[in-house]
Amino acid sequence: MSRTHRLHPAWIVAAVAFVALVGAAGFRATPAVLLHPLHAEFRWPLGVISAAVSVNLVLFGLTAPFAAALMERFGLRRVVASALLLVAAGSGLTVFMTASWQLILCWGVLVGLGTGSMALSFVATVTGRWFVGRRGLVTGVLTAGSAAGQLVFLPVLAVVVRDHGWRSAALIVAGAALAVVPLVWFLLRDHPADLGVLAYGATEPMPPAAQDGRGAAARALGALGAAARTRPFWLLAGGFAICGATTNGLVGTHFIPAAHDHGMPQTTAAGLLALVGLFDIAGTIASGWLTDRVDSRLLLGAYYALRGASLLVLPSLFAASAHPSMLVFIIFYGLDWVATVPPTVALCREYFGANGAIVFGWVYASHQIGAAVAATGAGVIRDQLGAYAVAWYVAGGLSVGAALLSLLLRRDRGGVPLPVREPVVAAGWRLREP
């Protein structure tokens, strides 16, 4: 075999996946800056608008495991390109809506299905196929793509909404999603074998996924059925449901309205939430690095416990301006935002082997169900009590509970031997023999 030191194609695939995740993240960031403009224009209660966000979050989560199976059957490129087109359609069509059911259809259904097809099960699929070495680190980098999308879009969208209205913001997101489609179509590849190379860090070809003749839906449901009979699945799913409730559902959707309630301008609050995305990039990449070196169970326990402590103090930090204490919270919470993903992906792969990406899709579905409950619940709390404080305190307590669930995970899987730890191999890559 010959060796080459050119850039391994896995890094090109990872870069394209990162850009696709950034594009998909744009509309997921938009609800935070559109809640008040939609409420002001249409007079819909915040609970109703939050319900549309909840539909988006639920479909985002429930689509993920089926998307992972579809990627096995039809390939990454076709599924991701189709998903971006759905995001663009859902975002663009909102400019014509006049009733709340249309918001649920466009914002909830179309965008939920599209972004769900590029959920973190997409990350698990890419890293599982293309990487052996640096897998945890790359998982962290790709996971940070969603945070980068939030970072890129939120401040821009907040200014656009303020100066040109929410419809212009929706069209910008649609255009950004469309712009990524050609990149995905021409550069994203399904398997290393398609280019005649090994996965990054591999010393031999990875075994192909088992083909049992079932469709994507049957395979996804079969993986769920097998995983649901195990204790680790429910512990992981329970913790990740709380993760979703305390990030996308609560902070991602309601931080800006909550800050606005205390006199903070929407653009300032959007900038703070974008800073969460900035520090999340660093936190998630660091978490990926740690996942390659530290027991993932301990990492999850620490992440959730620290998150709970920060949420319990948040209600006392809201003010009309971004004072230093709030900035400390933003930095801390940003570092912890989705740092939970790399260790959770690693544990799904450890416990469920070849079905790890699909099972992670179901675990991520629980994340989004938790987010949906929190998005609607916090909106109802605000409508009924006139403030968000109760929502923050409940979320803090739940995060402490998630830490306990994570620490209950055991290395022993009920007598089933754990897979052999992947060997540390050279970072170079080798061409297959002709």
PDB file of C-alpha atoms in Angstrom, residues 71-277:
ATOM      1  CA  MET A  71     -28.916   7.728   5.463  1.00  0.00           C
ATOM      2  CA  GLU A  72     -27.999   4.050   5.699  1.00  0.00           C
ATOM      3  CA  ARG A  73     -30.363   3.248   2.826  1.00  0.00           C
ATOM      4  CA  PHE A  74     -30.168   6.267   0.495  1.00  0.00           C
ATOM      5  CA  GLY A  75     -26.931   7.967   1.487  1.00  0.00           C
ATOM      6  CA  LEU A  76     -25.923  11.120   3.309  1.00  0.00           C
ATOM      7  CA  ARG A  77     -25.962  13.400   0.287  1.00  0.00           C
ATOM      8  CA  ARG A  78     -29.568  12.783  -0.785  1.00  0.00           C
ATOM      9  CA  VAL A  79     -31.011  12.977   2.714  1.00  0.00           C
ATOM     10  CA  VAL A  80     -29.143  16.140   3.735  1.00  0.00           C
ATOM     11  CA  ALA A  81     -29.854  17.991   0.464  1.00  0.00           C
ATOM     12  CA  SER A  82     -33.566  17.150   0.744  1.00  0.00           C
ATOM     13  CA  ALA A  83     -33.569  18.293   4.362  1.00  0.00           C
ATOM     14  CA  LEU A  84     -32.089  21.678   3.462  1.00  0.00           C
ATOM     15  CA  LEU A  85     -34.781  22.164   0.816  1.00  0.00           C
ATOM     16  CA  LEU A  86     -37.467  21.487   3.447  1.00  0.00           C
ATOM     17  CA  VAL A  87     -35.904  24.065   5.783  1.00  0.00           C
ATOM     18  CA  ALA A  88     -35.834  26.642   2.994  1.00  0.00           C
ATOM     19  CA  ALA A  89     -39.474  25.951   2.050  1.00  0.00           C
ATOM     20  CA  GLY A  90     -40.719  26.125   5.627  1.00  0.00           C
ATOM     21  CA  SER A  91     -38.845  29.317   6.378  1.00  0.00           C
ATOM     22  CA  GLY A  92     -39.779  31.067   3.141  1.00  0.00           C
ATOM     23  CA  LEU A  93     -43.483  30.200   3.264  1.00  0.00           C
ATOM     24  CA  THR A  94     -43.946  31.786   6.686  1.00  0.00           C
ATOM     25  CA  VAL A  95     -43.962  35.231   5.062  1.00  0.00           C
ATOM     26  CA  PHE A  96     -47.401  34.435   3.604  1.00  0.00           C
ATOM     27  CA  MET A  97     -49.091  33.141   6.777  1.00  0.00           C
ATOM     28  CA  THR A  98     -52.150  34.781   8.277  1.00  0.00           C
ATOM     29  CA  ALA A  99     -53.278  32.172  10.832  1.00  0.00           C
ATOM     30  CA  SER A 100     -51.611  30.287  13.659  1.00  0.00           C
ATOM     31  CA  TRP A 101     -52.159  26.866  12.016  1.00  0.00           C
ATOM     32  CA  GLN A 102     -50.007  28.056   9.113  1.00  0.00           C
ATOM     33  CA  LEU A 103     -47.253  28.904  11.582  1.00  0.00           C
ATOM     34  CA  ILE A 104     -47.487  25.369  12.951  1.00  0.00           C
ATOM     35  CA  LEU A 105     -47.393  23.903   9.426  1.00  0.00           C
ATOM     36  CA  CYS A 106     -44.413  25.928   8.168  1.00  0.00           C
ATOM     37  CA  TRP A 107     -42.436  26.606  11.290  1.00  0.00           C
ATOM     38  CA  GLY A 108     -43.403  23.408  13.072  1.00  0.00           C
ATOM     39  CA  VAL A 109     -43.836  20.669  10.465  1.00  0.00           C
ATOM     40  CA  LEU A 110     -41.681  21.580   7.451  1.00  0.00           C
ATOM     41  CA  VAL A 111     -38.754  23.054   9.335  1.00  0.00           C
ATOM     42  CA  GLY A 112     -39.030  20.406  12.051  1.00  0.00           C
ATOM     43  CA  LEU A 113     -38.767  17.594   9.498  1.00  0.00           C
ATOM     44  CA  GLY A 114     -35.923  19.307   7.640  1.00  0.00           C
ATOM     45  CA  THR A 115     -33.776  20.158  10.628  1.00  0.00           C
ATOM     46  CA  GLY A 116     -34.537  16.775  12.203  1.00  0.00           C
ATOM     47  CA  SER A 117     -32.975  15.093   9.196  1.00  0.00           C
ATOM     48  CA  MET A 118     -29.757  16.952  10.021  1.00  0.00           C
ATOM     49  CA  ALA A 119     -29.933  16.358  13.755  1.00  0.00           C
ATOM     50  CA  LEU A 120     -27.122  14.952  15.818  1.00  0.00           C
ATOM     51  CA  SER A 121     -27.765  11.457  14.491  1.00  0.00           C
ATOM     52  CA  PHE A 122     -26.256  12.912  11.291  1.00  0.00           C
ATOM     53  CA  VAL A 123     -23.169  13.741  13.328  1.00  0.00           C
ATOM     54  CA  ALA A 124     -23.070  10.202  14.728  1.00  0.00           C
ATOM     55  CA  THR A 125     -23.393   8.751  11.218  1.00  0.00           C
ATOM     56  CA  VAL A 126     -20.594  10.888   9.751  1.00  0.00           C
ATOM     57  CA  THR A 127     -18.174  10.225  12.598  1.00  0.00           C
ATOM     58  CA  GLY A 128     -19.052   6.531  12.719  1.00  0.00           C
ATOM     59  CA  ARG A 129     -18.339   6.049   8.992  1.00  0.00           C
ATOM     60  CA  TRP A 130     -15.426   8.377   8.394  1.00  0.00           C
ATOM     61  CA  PHE A 131     -13.426   8.448  11.632  1.00  0.00           C
ATOM     62  CA  VAL A 132     -11.713   5.987  13.925  1.00  0.00           C
ATOM     63  CA  GLY A 133      -8.987   8.273  15.210  1.00  0.00           C
ATOM     64  CA  ARG A 134     -10.152  11.642  16.634  1.00  0.00           C
ATOM     65  CA  ARG A 135     -13.766  10.480  16.643  1.00  0.00           C
ATOM     66  CA  GLY A 136     -14.678  12.176  19.922  1.00  0.00           C
ATOM     67  CA  LEU A 137     -13.006  15.427  18.902  1.00  0.00           C
ATOM     68  CA  VAL A 138     -14.756  15.507  15.510  1.00  0.00           C
ATOM     69  CA  THR A 139     -18.087  14.748  17.198  1.00  0.00           C
ATOM     70  CA  GLY A 140     -17.522  17.805  19.374  1.00  0.00           C
ATOM     71  CA  VAL A 141     -16.617  20.015  16.411  1.00  0.00           C
ATOM     72  CA  LEU A 142     -19.659  18.955  14.372  1.00  0.00           C
ATOM     73  CA  THR A 143     -21.960  19.320  17.343  1.00  0.00           C
ATOM     74  CA  ALA A 144     -20.667  22.854  17.708  1.00  0.00           C
ATOM     75  CA  GLY A 145     -21.976  23.516  14.180  1.00  0.00           C
ATOM     76  CA  SER A 146     -25.438  24.135  15.575  1.00  0.00           C
ATOM     77  CA  ALA A 147     -24.032  26.594  18.072  1.00  0.00           C
ATOM     78  CA  ALA A 148     -22.105  28.289  15.281  1.00  0.00           C
ATOM     79  CA  GLY A 149     -25.355  28.683  13.370  1.00  0.00           C
ATOM     80  CA  GLN A 150     -26.876  30.357  16.376  1.00  0.00           C
ATOM     81  CA  LEU A 151     -23.813  32.572  16.687  1.00  0.00           C
ATOM     82  CA  VAL A 152     -23.916  33.600  13.021  1.00  0.00           C
ATOM     83  CA  PHE A 153     -27.654  34.119  12.679  1.00  0.00           C
ATOM     84  CA  LEU A 154     -28.989  35.459  15.988  1.00  0.00           C
ATOM     85  CA  PRO A 155     -27.427  38.943  16.105  1.00  0.00           C
ATOM     86  CA  VAL A 156     -28.032  39.451  12.378  1.00  0.00           C
ATOM     87  CA  LEU A 157     -31.639  38.288  12.601  1.00  0.00           C
ATOM     88  CA  ALA A 158     -32.304  40.463  15.637  1.00  0.00           C
ATOM     89  CA  VAL A 159     -31.112  43.556  13.763  1.00  0.00           C
ATOM     90  CA  VAL A 160     -33.043  42.565  10.623  1.00  0.00           C
ATOM     91  CA  VAL A 161     -36.237  42.041  12.650  1.00  0.00           C
ATOM     92  CA  ARG A 162     -35.790  45.414  14.328  1.00  0.00           C
ATOM     93  CA  ASP A 163     -35.037  47.349  11.132  1.00  0.00           C
ATOM     94  CA  HIS A 164     -36.894  45.443   8.401  1.00  0.00           C
ATOM     95  CA  GLY A 165     -39.425  43.157  10.094  1.00  0.00           C
ATOM     96  CA  TRP A 166     -39.588  39.442  10.809  1.00  0.00           C
ATOM     97  CA  ARG A 167     -40.434  38.475   7.191  1.00  0.00           C
ATOM     98  CA  SER A 168     -37.031  39.638   5.976  1.00  0.00           C
ATOM     99  CA  ALA A 169     -35.382  37.500   8.649  1.00  0.00           C
ATOM    100  CA  ALA A 170     -37.341  34.420   7.528  1.00  0.00           C
ATOM    101  CA  LEU A 171     -36.250  34.955   3.916  1.00  0.00           C
ATOM    102  CA  ILE A 172     -32.596  35.281   4.937  1.00  0.00           C
ATOM    103  CA  VAL A 173     -32.756  31.894   6.644  1.00  0.00           C
ATOM    104  CA  ALA A 174     -34.403  30.335   3.594  1.00  0.00           C
ATOM    105  CA  GLY A 175     -31.692  31.713   1.339  1.00  0.00           C
ATOM    106  CA  ALA A 176     -28.916  30.478   3.614  1.00  0.00           C
ATOM    107  CA  ALA A 177     -30.334  26.937   3.606  1.00  0.00           C
ATOM    108  CA  LEU A 178     -30.595  26.948  -0.188  1.00  0.00           C
ATOM    109  CA  ALA A 179     -27.020  28.164  -0.542  1.00  0.00           C
ATOM    110  CA  VAL A 180     -25.700  25.087   1.244  1.00  0.00           C
ATOM    111  CA  VAL A 181     -27.455  22.570  -1.048  1.00  0.00           C
ATOM    112  CA  PRO A 182     -24.873  22.642  -3.919  1.00  0.00           C
ATOM    113  CA  LEU A 183     -22.022  22.248  -1.456  1.00  0.00           C
ATOM    114  CA  VAL A 184     -23.654  19.165   0.051  1.00  0.00           C
ATOM    115  CA  TRP A 185     -24.528  17.653  -3.308  1.00  0.00           C
ATOM    116  CA  PHE A 186     -21.057  17.934  -4.844  1.00  0.00           C
ATOM    117  CA  LEU A 187     -18.757  17.373  -1.845  1.00  0.00           C
ATOM    118  CA  LEU A 188     -20.503  15.139   0.697  1.00  0.00           C
ATOM    119  CA  ARG A 189     -19.722  11.430   0.259  1.00  0.00           C
ATOM    120  CA  ASP A 190     -21.339   8.432   1.915  1.00  0.00           C
ATOM    121  CA  HIS A 191     -18.455   6.062   2.687  1.00  0.00           C
ATOM    122  CA  PRO A 192     -14.634   6.113   2.578  1.00  0.00           C
ATOM    123  CA  ALA A 193     -14.831   3.214   0.120  1.00  0.00           C
ATOM    124  CA  ASP A 194     -16.533   5.538  -2.377  1.00  0.00           C
ATOM    125  CA  LEU A 195     -13.184   7.318  -2.702  1.00  0.00           C
ATOM    126  CA  GLY A 196     -11.032   4.237  -2.304  1.00  0.00           C
ATOM    127  CA  VAL A 197      -9.667   5.166   1.142  1.00  0.00           C
ATOM    128  CA  LEU A 198      -9.891   3.945   4.708  1.00  0.00           C
ATOM    129  CA  ALA A 199     -11.644   5.864   7.457  1.00  0.00           C
ATOM    130  CA  TYR A 200      -9.375   8.386   9.143  1.00  0.00           C
ATOM    131  CA  GLY A 201      -7.127   6.568  11.601  1.00  0.00           C
ATOM    132  CA  ALA A 202      -8.247   3.076  10.498  1.00  0.00           C
ATOM    133  CA  THR A 203      -5.822   0.268   9.743  1.00  0.00           C
ATOM    134  CA  GLU A 204      -8.331  -1.881   7.857  1.00  0.00           C
ATOM    135  CA  PRO A 205     -11.667  -1.371   6.090  1.00  0.00           C
ATOM    136  CA  MET A 206     -14.615  -0.961   8.429  1.00  0.00           C
ATOM    137  CA  PRO A 207     -17.209  -3.745   8.130  1.00  0.00           C
ATOM    138  CA  PRO A 208     -20.290  -2.691   6.158  1.00  0.00           C
ATOM    139  CA  ALA A 209     -23.536  -2.163   8.030  1.00  0.00           C
ATOM    140  CA  ALA A 210     -25.697  -5.256   8.124  1.00  0.00           C
ATOM    141  CA  GLN A 211     -28.411  -5.224   5.460  1.00  0.00           C
ATOM    142  CA  ASP A 212     -31.471  -7.119   6.619  1.00  0.00           C
ATOM    143  CA  GLY A 213     -33.771  -6.071   3.778  1.00  0.00           C
ATOM    144  CA  ARG A 214     -35.975  -3.933   5.994  1.00  0.00           C
ATOM    145  CA  GLY A 215     -36.924  -0.381   5.161  1.00  0.00           C
ATOM    146  CA  ALA A 216     -35.645   2.636   7.066  1.00  0.00           C
ATOM    147  CA  ALA A 217     -38.703   2.852   9.297  1.00  0.00           C
ATOM    148  CA  ALA A 218     -38.565  -0.843  10.199  1.00  0.00           C
ATOM    149  CA  ARG A 219     -34.870  -0.652  11.006  1.00  0.00           C
ATOM    150  CA  ALA A 220     -35.312   2.464  13.144  1.00  0.00           C
ATOM    151  CA  LEU A 221     -38.207   0.903  15.060  1.00  0.00           C
ATOM    152  CA  GLY A 222     -36.324  -2.386  15.413  1.00  0.00           C
ATOM    153  CA  ALA A 223     -33.330  -0.585  16.938  1.00  0.00           C
ATOM    154  CA  LEU A 224     -35.682   1.209  19.329  1.00  0.00           C
ATOM    155  CA  GLY A 225     -37.364  -2.030  20.337  1.00  0.00           C
ATOM    156  CA  ALA A 226     -34.055  -3.677  21.170  1.00  0.00           C
ATOM    157  CA  ALA A 227     -32.646  -0.640  22.989  1.00  0.00           C
ATOM    158  CA  ALA A 228     -35.825  -0.028  24.990  1.00  0.00           C
ATOM    159  CA  ARG A 229     -35.333  -3.370  26.741  1.00  0.00           C
ATOM    160  CA  THR A 230     -32.106  -2.099  28.314  1.00  0.00           C
ATOM    161  CA  ARG A 231     -31.536   0.045  31.389  1.00  0.00           C
ATOM    162  CA  PRO A 232     -28.858   2.292  29.813  1.00  0.00           C
ATOM    163  CA  PHE A 233     -31.268   3.453  27.093  1.00  0.00           C
ATOM    164  CA  TRP A 234     -33.767   4.842  29.593  1.00  0.00           C
ATOM    165  CA  LEU A 235     -31.080   6.468  31.707  1.00  0.00           C
ATOM    166  CA  LEU A 236     -29.554   8.127  28.645  1.00  0.00           C
ATOM    167  CA  ALA A 237     -32.947   9.132  27.240  1.00  0.00           C
ATOM    168  CA  GLY A 238     -34.134  10.532  30.571  1.00  0.00           C
ATOM    169  CA  GLY A 239     -31.019  12.627  31.031  1.00  0.00           C
ATOM    170  CA  PHE A 240     -31.104  13.863  27.450  1.00  0.00           C
ATOM    171  CA  ALA A 241     -34.794  14.826  27.742  1.00  0.00           C
ATOM    172  CA  ILE A 242     -33.796  17.120  30.597  1.00  0.00           C
ATOM    173  CA  CYS A 243     -30.877  18.374  28.505  1.00  0.00           C
ATOM    174  CA  GLY A 244     -33.305  19.409  25.757  1.00  0.00           C
ATOM    175  CA  ALA A 245     -35.710  21.016  28.212  1.00  0.00           C
ATOM    176  CA  THR A 246     -32.980  23.175  29.717  1.00  0.00           C
ATOM    177  CA  THR A 247     -31.329  24.244  26.432  1.00  0.00           C
ATOM    178  CA  ASN A 248     -33.381  24.428  23.213  1.00  0.00           C
ATOM    179  CA  GLY A 249     -36.751  24.384  24.960  1.00  0.00           C
ATOM    180  CA  LEU A 250     -36.221  26.910  27.729  1.00  0.00           C
ATOM    181  CA  VAL A 251     -33.099  29.028  27.249  1.00  0.00           C
ATOM    182  CA  GLY A 252     -33.033  28.857  23.452  1.00  0.00           C
ATOM    183  CA  THR A 253     -36.702  29.821  23.107  1.00  0.00           C
ATOM    184  CA  HIS A 254     -37.416  32.033  26.122  1.00  0.00           C
ATOM    185  CA  PHE A 255     -34.180  33.720  27.193  1.00  0.00           C
ATOM    186  CA  ILE A 256     -34.697  36.717  24.917  1.00  0.00           C
ATOM    187  CA  PRO A 257     -38.366  37.277  25.903  1.00  0.00           C
ATOM    188  CA  ALA A 258     -37.432  36.843  29.584  1.00  0.00           C
ATOM    189  CA  ALA A 259     -34.627  39.393  29.306  1.00  0.00           C
ATOM    190  CA  HIS A 260     -36.975  41.731  27.427  1.00  0.00           C
ATOM    191  CA  ASP A 261     -39.429  41.461  30.348  1.00  0.00           C
ATOM    192  CA  HIS A 262     -36.734  43.061  32.514  1.00  0.00           C
ATOM    193  CA  GLY A 263     -36.180  45.971  30.127  1.00  0.00           C
ATOM    194  CA  MET A 264     -33.310  44.582  28.073  1.00  0.00           C
ATOM    195  CA  PRO A 265     -33.501  45.404  24.319  1.00  0.00           C
ATOM    196  CA  GLN A 266     -34.082  42.375  22.083  1.00  0.00           C
ATOM    197  CA  THR A 267     -30.885  43.026  20.147  1.00  0.00           C
ATOM    198  CA  THR A 268     -28.831  43.004  23.368  1.00  0.00           C
ATOM    199  CA  ALA A 269     -30.480  39.786  24.570  1.00  0.00           C
ATOM    200  CA  ALA A 270     -29.914  38.205  21.145  1.00  0.00           C
ATOM    201  CA  GLY A 271     -26.252  39.152  21.363  1.00  0.00           C
ATOM    202  CA  LEU A 272     -26.007  37.443  24.756  1.00  0.00           C
ATOM    203  CA  LEU A 273     -27.622  34.295  23.389  1.00  0.00           C
ATOM    204  CA  ALA A 274     -25.204  34.395  20.474  1.00  0.00           C
ATOM    205  CA  LEU A 275     -22.355  34.514  22.988  1.00  0.00           C
ATOM    206  CA  VAL A 276     -23.752  31.294  24.426  1.00  0.00           C
ATOM    207  CA  GLY A 277     -23.248  29.844  20.953  1.00  0.00           C
TER     208      GLY A 277
END
